[in-house]
Short mmCIF file of C-alpha atoms in Angstrom, two decimals:
data_model
loop_
_atom_site.label_atom_id
_atom_site.label_comp_id
_atom_site.label_asym_id
_atom_site.label_seq_id
_atom_site.Cartn_x
_atom_site.Cartn_y
_atom_site.Cartn_z
CA UNK A 132 6.00 64.69 4.89
CA UNK A 133 4.78 67.74 6.79
CA UNK A 134 6.24 68.87 10.06
CA UNK A 135 4.23 67.52 12.98
CA UNK A 136 3.77 69.34 16.28
CA UNK A 137 2.35 67.82 19.43
CA UNK A 138 0.32 70.69 20.80
CA UNK A 139 -1.32 70.96 24.22
CA UNK A 140 -5.13 70.85 23.87
CA UNK A 141 -8.10 71.05 26.16
CA UNK A 142 -11.26 68.99 26.33
CA UNK A 143 -12.07 70.84 23.12
CA UNK A 144 -9.31 69.54 20.85
CA UNK A 145 -9.33 72.88 19.00
CA UNK A 146 -8.43 74.79 22.18
CA UNK A 147 -4.63 75.06 22.18
CA UNK A 148 -3.18 76.85 25.12
CA UNK A 149 0.46 76.07 25.87
CA UNK A 150 2.60 79.21 25.97
CA UNK A 151 5.53 77.17 24.68
CA UNK A 152 3.58 75.53 21.84
CA UNK A 153 2.35 78.98 20.83
CA UNK A 154 5.95 80.19 20.59
CA UNK A 155 6.61 77.27 18.24
CA UNK A 156 3.44 77.86 16.20
CA UNK A 157 4.51 81.47 15.62
CA UNK A 158 8.06 80.43 14.76
CA UNK A 159 6.79 77.95 12.18
CA UNK A 160 4.49 80.57 10.67
CA UNK A 161 7.35 83.09 10.67
CA UNK A 162 9.32 80.59 8.58
CA UNK A 163 6.34 79.91 6.36
CA UNK A 164 6.47 76.23 7.26
CA UNK A 165 3.32 74.11 7.09
CA UNK A 166 2.62 72.08 10.18
CA UNK A 167 0.20 69.40 11.24
CA UNK A 168 -0.65 69.94 14.90
CA UNK A 169 -1.71 66.95 16.95
CA UNK A 170 -3.80 67.63 20.08
CA UNK A 171 -2.01 66.34 23.12
CA UNK A 172 -3.06 66.27 26.77
CA UNK A 173 -0.94 66.51 29.90
CA UNK A 174 -1.36 62.81 30.67
CA UNK A 175 -0.53 61.57 27.14
CA UNK A 176 3.02 60.80 28.20
CA UNK A 177 3.20 57.66 26.05
CA UNK A 178 2.35 59.60 22.87
CA UNK A 179 5.58 61.62 23.10
CA UNK A 180 7.78 59.04 24.79
CA UNK A 181 9.70 58.82 21.50
CA UNK A 182 11.01 62.33 22.26
CA UNK A 183 12.76 61.10 25.40
CA UNK A 184 10.84 63.45 27.72
CA UNK A 185 7.28 64.24 28.74
CA UNK A 186 6.40 67.80 27.72
CA UNK A 187 5.24 69.61 24.65
CA UNK A 188 6.03 71.13 22.25
CA UNK A 189 7.51 68.16 20.49
CA UNK A 190 8.30 68.67 16.84
CA UNK A 191 8.93 65.92 14.31
CA UNK A 192 10.46 66.96 11.01
CA UNK A 193 11.12 63.83 8.95
CA UNK A 194 13.55 61.80 10.99
CA UNK A 195 14.35 64.65 13.35
CA UNK A 196 12.63 65.00 16.72
CA UNK A 197 13.11 68.17 18.78
CA UNK A 198 11.46 69.13 22.06
CA UNK A 199 11.57 72.36 24.10
CA UNK A 200 10.39 75.53 22.39
CA UNK A 201 13.79 77.20 22.55
CA UNK A 202 15.56 74.23 21.03
CA UNK A 203 12.88 73.99 18.36
CA UNK A 204 13.37 77.67 17.42
CA UNK A 205 17.13 77.12 17.17
CA UNK A 206 16.54 73.98 15.07
CA UNK A 207 14.23 75.81 12.67
CA UNK A 208 16.71 78.69 12.30
CA UNK A 209 19.60 76.32 11.59
CA UNK A 210 17.67 73.94 9.36
CA UNK A 211 15.73 76.52 7.33
CA UNK A 212 18.20 79.41 7.10
CA UNK A 213 16.92 80.52 3.70
CA UNK A 214 13.54 81.42 5.18
CA UNK A 215 12.87 84.60 7.20
CA UNK A 216 15.27 84.72 10.11
CA UNK A 217 13.92 84.32 13.63
CA UNK A 218 16.99 85.86 15.25
CA UNK A 219 18.84 88.01 12.70
CA UNK A 220 22.18 86.32 13.40
CA UNK A 221 24.05 84.61 16.19
CA UNK A 222 24.15 87.61 18.51
CA UNK A 223 20.44 88.25 18.04
CA UNK A 224 19.92 84.58 18.91
CA UNK A 225 22.10 84.86 22.00
CA UNK A 226 20.16 87.93 23.14
CA UNK A 227 16.82 86.25 22.46
CA UNK A 228 17.80 83.61 24.95
CA UNK A 229 17.64 86.25 27.67
CA UNK A 230 14.20 87.29 26.46
CA UNK A 231 13.20 83.63 26.69
CA UNK A 232 14.61 83.28 30.19
CA UNK A 233 12.99 86.52 31.27
CA UNK A 234 9.56 85.38 30.04
CA UNK A 235 9.98 82.00 31.71
CA UNK A 236 11.30 83.31 35.02
CA UNK A 237 9.06 86.35 35.34
CA UNK A 238 5.88 85.94 33.34
CA UNK A 239 4.94 82.28 33.54
CA UNK A 240 4.52 82.21 37.29
CA UNK A 241 2.84 85.60 37.35
CA UNK A 242 0.27 84.60 34.77
CA UNK A 243 -0.38 81.20 36.34
CA UNK A 244 -1.46 82.90 39.57
CA UNK A 245 -4.09 84.84 37.65
CA UNK A 246 -5.66 82.08 35.55
CA UNK A 247 -4.74 78.68 36.97
CA UNK A 248 -8.23 77.91 38.25
CA UNK A 249 -9.71 78.86 34.90
CA UNK A 250 -7.42 76.35 33.22
CA UNK A 251 -8.99 73.55 35.20
CA UNK A 252 -12.29 74.26 33.41
CA UNK A 253 -10.79 73.75 29.96
CA UNK A 254 -8.46 70.78 30.39
CA UNK A 255 -9.51 67.38 29.13
CA UNK A 256 -11.45 65.31 31.72
CA UNK A 257 -8.62 62.84 31.87
CA UNK A 258 -6.19 65.66 32.82
CA UNK A 259 -8.29 67.23 35.58
CA UNK A 260 -6.95 65.26 38.53
CA UNK A 261 -3.35 65.47 37.30
CA UNK A 262 -3.58 69.20 36.67
CA UNK A 263 -5.06 70.01 40.04
CA UNK A 264 -2.67 67.81 41.99
CA UNK A 265 0.49 68.91 40.22
CA UNK A 266 -0.31 72.62 40.35
CA UNK A 267 -1.55 72.58 43.93
CA UNK A 268 1.67 70.90 44.92
CA UNK A 269 3.66 73.57 43.06
CA UNK A 270 1.81 76.45 44.72
CA UNK A 271 1.17 74.68 48.02
CA UNK A 272 -2.43 75.96 47.90
CA UNK A 273 -5.68 75.13 46.17
CA UNK A 274 -6.14 76.43 42.63
CA UNK A 275 -9.07 78.45 43.88
CA UNK A 276 -6.97 80.11 46.58
CA UNK A 277 -4.06 80.80 44.22
CA UNK A 278 -6.26 82.48 41.61
CA UNK A 279 -8.31 84.43 44.16
CA UNK A 280 -5.14 85.73 45.79
CA UNK A 281 -3.64 86.51 42.39
CA UNK A 282 -6.57 88.56 41.20
CA UNK A 283 -6.95 90.33 44.52
CA UNK A 284 -3.32 91.12 45.17
CA UNK A 285 -0.99 90.43 42.26
CA UNK A 286 -2.37 92.08 39.14
CA UNK A 287 -0.35 95.27 39.56
CA UNK A 288 2.86 93.36 40.24
CA UNK A 289 2.31 91.24 37.15
CA UNK A 290 1.77 94.31 35.01
CA UNK A 291 4.86 95.89 36.53
CA UNK A 292 6.85 92.82 35.61
CA UNK A 293 6.20 93.66 31.94
CA UNK A 294 7.95 97.02 32.27
CA UNK A 295 10.99 95.93 30.24
CA UNK A 296 8.80 94.98 27.26
CA UNK A 297 6.73 98.13 27.73
CA UNK A 298 9.82 100.35 27.62
CA UNK A 299 10.99 98.65 24.44
CA UNK A 300 7.62 98.81 22.73
CA UNK A 301 7.40 102.53 23.40
CA UNK A 302 10.58 102.91 21.34
CA UNK A 303 10.12 100.38 18.55
CA UNK A 304 7.12 98.51 17.04
CA UNK A 305 8.38 94.98 17.74
CA UNK A 306 10.78 93.44 20.19
CA UNK A 307 12.66 92.43 17.03
CA UNK A 308 12.83 96.09 15.92
CA UNK A 309 11.13 97.10 12.67
CA UNK A 310 9.72 93.59 12.16
CA UNK A 311 8.77 90.70 14.45
CA UNK A 312 11.45 88.28 15.58
CA UNK A 313 11.38 85.24 17.78
CA UNK A 314 11.55 87.60 20.78
CA UNK A 315 8.05 88.72 19.82
CA UNK A 316 6.92 85.14 19.50
CA UNK A 317 8.17 84.41 23.02
CA UNK A 318 6.16 87.25 24.50
CA UNK A 319 3.17 86.60 22.26
CA UNK A 320 3.04 82.89 22.98
CA UNK A 321 3.28 83.54 26.71
CA UNK A 322 0.30 85.91 26.57
CA UNK A 323 -1.67 83.67 24.19
CA UNK A 324 -1.85 81.07 26.94
CA UNK A 325 -4.04 83.14 29.34
CA UNK A 326 -5.89 84.67 26.36
CA UNK A 327 -7.08 81.23 25.27
CA UNK A 328 -7.98 79.77 28.65
CA UNK A 329 -9.53 82.76 30.41
CA UNK A 330 -11.45 85.97 29.90
CA UNK A 331 -9.52 87.69 32.65
CA UNK A 332 -8.01 90.96 31.41
CA UNK A 333 -4.31 90.72 32.20
CA UNK A 334 -3.33 94.01 30.60
CA UNK A 335 -4.67 97.51 31.00
CA UNK A 336 -6.35 98.74 27.84
CA UNK A 337 -3.88 101.59 27.44
CA UNK A 338 -0.81 99.39 27.90
CA UNK A 339 1.63 99.58 24.93
CA UNK A 340 1.97 95.81 25.39
CA UNK A 341 -1.75 95.44 24.69
CA UNK A 342 -1.45 97.50 21.51
CA UNK A 343 1.51 95.38 20.43
CA UNK A 344 -0.48 92.21 21.21
CA UNK A 345 -3.26 93.37 18.89
CA UNK A 346 -0.75 93.80 16.08
CA UNK A 347 0.79 90.42 16.78
CA UNK A 348 -2.62 88.73 16.72
CA UNK A 349 -2.85 89.76 13.07
CA UNK A 350 0.49 88.27 12.01
CA UNK A 351 0.60 85.34 9.58
CA UNK A 352 -2.99 85.61 8.43
CA UNK A 353 -4.33 86.15 11.92
CA UNK A 354 -2.93 82.89 13.31
CA UNK A 355 -3.23 84.08 16.88
CA UNK A 356 -6.50 85.94 16.48
CA UNK A 357 -8.25 82.93 14.96
CA UNK A 358 -7.30 80.75 17.92
CA UNK A 359 -10.16 79.17 19.80
CA UNK A 360 -10.72 80.83 23.16
CA UNK A 361 -12.73 79.66 26.11
CA UNK B 233 40.71 114.89 18.86
CA UNK B 234 39.93 112.02 21.22
CA UNK B 235 36.45 111.09 22.29
CA UNK B 236 35.56 112.72 25.60
CA UNK B 237 33.30 111.14 28.18
CA UNK B 238 31.83 112.95 31.17
CA UNK B 239 32.01 110.26 33.81
CA UNK B 240 30.44 110.29 37.28
CA UNK B 241 33.16 110.51 39.95
CA UNK B 242 33.30 110.59 43.71
CA UNK B 243 35.29 112.76 46.09
CA UNK B 244 38.19 110.70 44.79
CA UNK B 245 38.23 111.73 41.13
CA UNK B 246 39.54 108.29 40.21
CA UNK B 247 36.44 106.57 41.70
CA UNK B 248 34.01 106.18 38.80
CA UNK B 249 30.72 104.55 39.72
CA UNK B 250 27.86 105.26 37.34
CA UNK B 251 26.26 102.04 36.00
CA UNK B 252 25.47 103.89 32.80
CA UNK B 253 28.93 105.39 32.35
CA UNK B 254 30.40 101.92 32.87
CA UNK B 255 28.22 100.58 30.07
CA UNK B 256 29.70 103.29 27.86
CA UNK B 257 33.25 102.66 29.00
CA UNK B 258 32.91 99.00 28.08
CA UNK B 259 31.30 99.84 24.73
CA UNK B 260 34.17 102.17 23.88
CA UNK B 261 36.72 99.54 24.86
CA UNK B 262 34.82 96.91 22.86
CA UNK B 263 35.19 99.17 19.82
CA UNK B 264 38.84 99.81 20.64
CA UNK B 265 38.22 103.54 20.82
CA UNK B 266 40.44 105.74 22.99
CA UNK B 267 38.59 108.03 25.35
CA UNK B 268 39.44 110.86 27.69
CA UNK B 269 37.17 110.63 30.71
CA UNK B 270 36.39 113.77 32.66
CA UNK B 271 35.34 113.39 36.27
CA UNK B 272 31.86 114.83 36.77
CA UNK B 273 29.76 115.22 39.90
CA UNK B 274 25.99 115.14 40.31
CA UNK B 275 25.79 118.89 40.85
CA UNK B 276 28.01 119.83 37.85
CA UNK B 277 24.96 120.56 35.75
CA UNK B 278 26.59 123.52 34.04
CA UNK B 279 29.48 121.42 32.78
CA UNK B 280 27.17 119.28 30.60
CA UNK B 281 24.55 121.91 29.82
CA UNK B 282 25.84 121.82 26.22
CA UNK B 283 24.28 118.34 25.93
CA UNK B 284 20.79 119.72 26.56
CA UNK B 285 20.19 117.63 29.67
CA UNK B 286 21.68 117.04 33.11
CA UNK B 287 22.90 113.45 33.39
CA UNK B 288 25.94 111.43 32.44
CA UNK B 289 27.20 109.71 30.42
CA UNK B 290 27.69 112.52 27.93
CA UNK B 291 29.99 111.72 25.03
CA UNK B 292 31.58 114.23 22.75
CA UNK B 293 33.08 112.92 19.53
CA UNK B 294 34.34 115.85 17.47
CA UNK B 295 31.28 117.96 16.75
CA UNK B 296 28.88 115.26 17.87
CA UNK B 297 27.39 115.20 21.36
CA UNK B 298 25.40 112.18 22.56
CA UNK B 299 23.93 111.55 26.00
CA UNK B 300 22.20 108.46 27.46
CA UNK B 301 24.15 105.21 27.50
CA UNK B 302 21.77 103.42 25.13
CA UNK B 303 21.91 106.22 22.57
CA UNK B 304 25.69 106.35 22.89
CA UNK B 305 25.96 102.60 22.17
CA UNK B 306 23.76 103.00 19.10
CA UNK B 307 25.84 106.00 17.98
CA UNK B 308 29.10 104.07 18.34
CA UNK B 309 27.70 101.11 16.41
CA UNK B 310 26.45 103.32 13.58
CA UNK B 311 29.48 105.59 13.45
CA UNK B 312 32.19 102.93 13.84
CA UNK B 313 30.68 99.97 12.01
CA UNK B 314 34.05 98.66 10.87
CA UNK B 315 35.06 97.96 14.50
CA UNK B 316 33.86 94.97 16.50
CA UNK B 317 30.09 94.99 16.56
CA UNK B 318 28.28 95.68 19.81
CA UNK B 319 25.01 94.14 18.62
CA UNK B 320 25.67 91.77 15.71
CA UNK B 321 23.07 93.39 13.50
CA UNK B 322 19.78 95.23 13.76
CA UNK B 323 17.84 92.38 15.35
CA UNK B 324 20.57 91.86 17.92
CA UNK B 325 20.38 95.59 18.62
CA UNK B 326 16.61 95.47 18.97
CA UNK B 327 16.87 92.53 21.38
CA UNK B 328 19.59 94.29 23.39
CA UNK B 329 17.13 97.07 24.05
CA UNK B 330 15.08 94.65 26.12
CA UNK B 331 18.19 93.64 28.05
CA UNK B 332 18.78 97.34 28.68
CA UNK B 333 15.23 97.90 29.82
CA UNK B 334 15.31 94.79 31.99
CA UNK B 335 18.49 95.97 33.74
CA UNK B 336 17.06 99.44 34.25
CA UNK B 337 13.65 98.33 35.45
CA UNK B 338 14.73 95.40 37.56
CA UNK B 339 18.32 95.76 38.70
CA UNK B 340 18.91 99.47 39.30
CA UNK B 341 16.30 99.84 42.03
CA UNK B 342 17.21 96.51 43.59
CA UNK B 343 20.87 97.42 43.82
CA UNK B 344 20.22 100.92 45.07
CA UNK B 345 18.38 99.52 48.08
CA UNK B 346 21.49 97.51 49.03
CA UNK B 347 24.18 100.17 48.67
CA UNK B 348 22.61 103.62 48.63
CA UNK B 349 23.92 104.62 52.05
CA UNK B 350 27.41 103.47 51.13
CA UNK B 351 27.30 105.76 48.09
CA UNK B 352 26.89 108.76 50.38
CA UNK B 353 30.34 108.04 51.79
CA UNK B 354 32.04 108.25 48.41
CA UNK B 355 30.33 111.16 46.67
CA UNK B 356 32.05 114.49 46.43
CA UNK B 357 31.41 116.80 49.42
CA UNK B 358 29.54 119.21 47.18
CA UNK B 359 27.18 116.35 46.13
CA UNK B 360 26.36 115.05 49.60
CA UNK B 361 23.31 117.20 50.33
CA UNK B 362 21.93 116.78 46.83
CA UNK B 363 22.43 113.02 46.86
CA UNK B 364 20.79 112.51 50.24
CA UNK B 365 17.83 114.76 49.49
CA UNK B 366 17.10 113.44 45.99
CA UNK B 367 17.40 109.76 46.93
CA UNK B 368 15.48 110.11 50.19
CA UNK B 369 12.69 111.76 48.24
CA UNK B 370 12.73 108.90 45.72
CA UNK B 371 12.57 106.22 48.42
CA UNK B 372 10.51 108.21 50.90
CA UNK B 373 12.87 107.06 53.65
CA UNK B 374 16.32 107.88 54.98
CA UNK B 375 19.26 106.34 53.16
CA UNK B 376 20.14 104.53 56.37
CA UNK B 377 16.67 102.99 56.58
CA UNK B 378 16.58 102.03 52.91
CA UNK B 379 19.90 100.24 53.03
CA UNK B 380 19.25 98.56 56.35
CA UNK B 381 15.90 97.27 55.10
CA UNK B 382 17.52 96.17 51.83
CA UNK B 383 20.24 94.14 53.45
CA UNK B 384 17.88 92.66 56.02
CA UNK B 385 15.01 91.80 53.69
CA UNK B 386 15.77 92.18 50.01
CA UNK B 387 18.99 90.37 49.16
CA UNK B 388 17.26 87.15 48.14
CA UNK B 389 14.75 88.98 45.98
CA UNK B 390 17.54 90.89 44.26
CA UNK B 391 19.41 87.69 43.52
CA UNK B 392 16.19 86.12 42.27
CA UNK B 393 15.73 89.04 39.90
CA UNK B 394 18.92 87.96 38.13
CA UNK B 395 17.42 84.58 37.25
CA UNK B 396 17.07 85.43 33.54
CA UNK B 397 20.78 86.20 33.24
CA UNK B 398 21.65 83.19 35.34
CA UNK B 399 19.67 80.85 33.08
CA UNK B 400 21.39 82.28 30.00
CA UNK B 401 24.87 82.11 31.52
CA UNK B 402 24.35 78.45 32.38
CA UNK B 403 23.87 77.83 28.64
CA UNK B 404 26.41 80.17 27.04
CA UNK B 405 29.55 82.00 28.24
CA UNK B 406 28.33 85.52 27.45
CA UNK B 407 24.96 87.18 27.09
CA UNK B 408 26.17 87.89 23.54
CA UNK B 409 26.79 84.17 22.98
CA UNK B 410 30.35 82.98 22.26
CA UNK B 411 31.77 86.48 22.77
CA UNK B 412 30.73 89.56 24.74
CA UNK B 413 28.20 91.95 23.25
CA UNK B 414 26.68 95.16 24.50
CA UNK B 415 24.21 93.02 26.44
CA UNK B 416 27.15 91.92 28.58
CA UNK B 417 28.26 95.52 29.00
CA UNK B 418 24.80 96.46 30.23
CA UNK B 419 24.85 93.84 32.94
CA UNK B 420 28.52 94.40 33.72
CA UNK B 421 28.15 98.16 34.03
CA UNK B 422 25.14 97.76 36.26
CA UNK B 423 27.09 95.51 38.62
CA UNK B 424 30.24 97.64 38.44
CA UNK B 425 28.35 100.42 40.18
CA UNK B 426 27.86 98.59 43.52
CA UNK B 427 31.26 96.91 43.14
CA UNK B 428 33.00 100.32 43.10
CA UNK B 429 31.03 102.05 45.84
CA UNK B 430 30.58 99.25 48.38
CA UNK B 431 32.11 96.09 49.76
CA UNK B 432 28.70 94.51 50.18
CA UNK B 433 28.56 91.10 48.46
CA UNK B 434 25.60 91.25 46.12
CA UNK B 435 26.08 87.85 44.58
CA UNK B 436 26.49 84.43 46.12
CA UNK B 437 29.95 83.02 45.48
CA UNK B 438 28.57 80.06 43.51
CA UNK B 439 26.32 82.18 41.31
CA UNK B 440 27.01 81.72 37.55
CA UNK B 441 26.55 85.49 37.32
CA UNK B 442 29.51 85.93 39.71
CA UNK B 443 31.68 83.65 37.57
CA UNK B 444 30.68 85.58 34.45
CA UNK B 445 31.47 88.86 36.25
CA UNK B 446 34.98 87.62 36.99
CA UNK B 447 35.51 86.89 33.28
CA UNK B 448 34.10 90.29 32.33
CA UNK B 449 36.40 92.07 34.76
CA UNK B 450 39.31 90.78 32.68
CA UNK B 451 38.01 92.10 29.35
CA UNK B 452 39.90 94.84 27.50
CA UNK B 453 43.06 94.60 29.50
CA UNK B 454 41.25 94.35 32.82
CA UNK B 455 39.41 97.65 32.41
CA UNK B 456 36.83 96.72 35.00
CA UNK B 457 39.18 94.95 37.38
CA UNK B 458 41.56 97.91 37.53
CA UNK B 459 38.76 100.28 38.50
CA UNK B 460 39.20 102.10 41.81
CA UNK B 461 36.97 100.68 44.51
CA UNK B 462 36.02 102.11 47.84
#
């Protein structure tokens, strides 16, 4: 029985755009594990009720159900230790948790402010009202105002927020060192989200992060590069 | 011949307050390596000219000279592999580089704005003019104005910038996982700097980072806790 992943999709079921699901997709590919991805929309709460919570990614591996991209990565590492390591050991795993927290605390909000109105154009019709209401409540502003303000005033600050990754990628090819690790998948998945839902250029062309992203798009047979984009 | 470390000191030679030297002090203690620390002041450029650059930490181990706290940590790990590991392997080391870059890019500037005027009161008399001029040029404002603005307007933002560490420390006791790693020494050293030069309370009392700092102060026989403070 293949591993099954509930994967956030747009109106186009081939458009997959969750930063967290992309982290899991890359982790699965890193491990060389086949996966059947099921398109899931924000309002499909019933479809993943068996996981005990309401967000994707949700992974089902035989009798095991795991949600939350970090917990899924830890599950894959523990359950498939003979395959390529995501973390390179327990300390590498502990350190990757800070990379994960950094991406979540710093990047997710910064990116949302630059593309959140574009997302509305790709979500499934049944998700439109939910998406607008929930995000406008979060930002206390209309999606149009958030994105306009973001692009007018917050691009430089977002790019600055990537300085830690930029400094690392000037010194080594991957966040994982000589080869990609789950730290790379965290950053890659986070950037794959805006790449799939928007044509807005988040990164300057000469940014080392952009050069790294191009390399990462080619990993695992071009898994990221072949993704459907808006 | 013991390892020698050139260590930033104030007018009181026992007051050691470089965030980078503290990272190295903790790394040496982690490895169980004895060290002779030599008090060094900002303007003692000649004393470390043999290192080919003008900043501390500078470590001399027999014939080997290494400067820059990150390079020193990597040297210690490579040269003393049989002692407790700082990184837990090459991937852990690669990931720690992002922790290092995050602390440098995010924390150093944020802390400086909260304590930079206090530092002026502890530096050696021969460093006073240099310190004021170089830092006022960097901030394009007087030290008094920078610190007053910081304490009035930037405390919350600084605390917010620690969110990644806070999220990690809610889930595990050390950034290194079950035991301290060099990632902990990076964060600890960075916070030891303001702790030694100022009585300003950077962290809220109920911050998980503050609880972690208390544990870290007790490491290695209380190396951090026994440090001279202003």
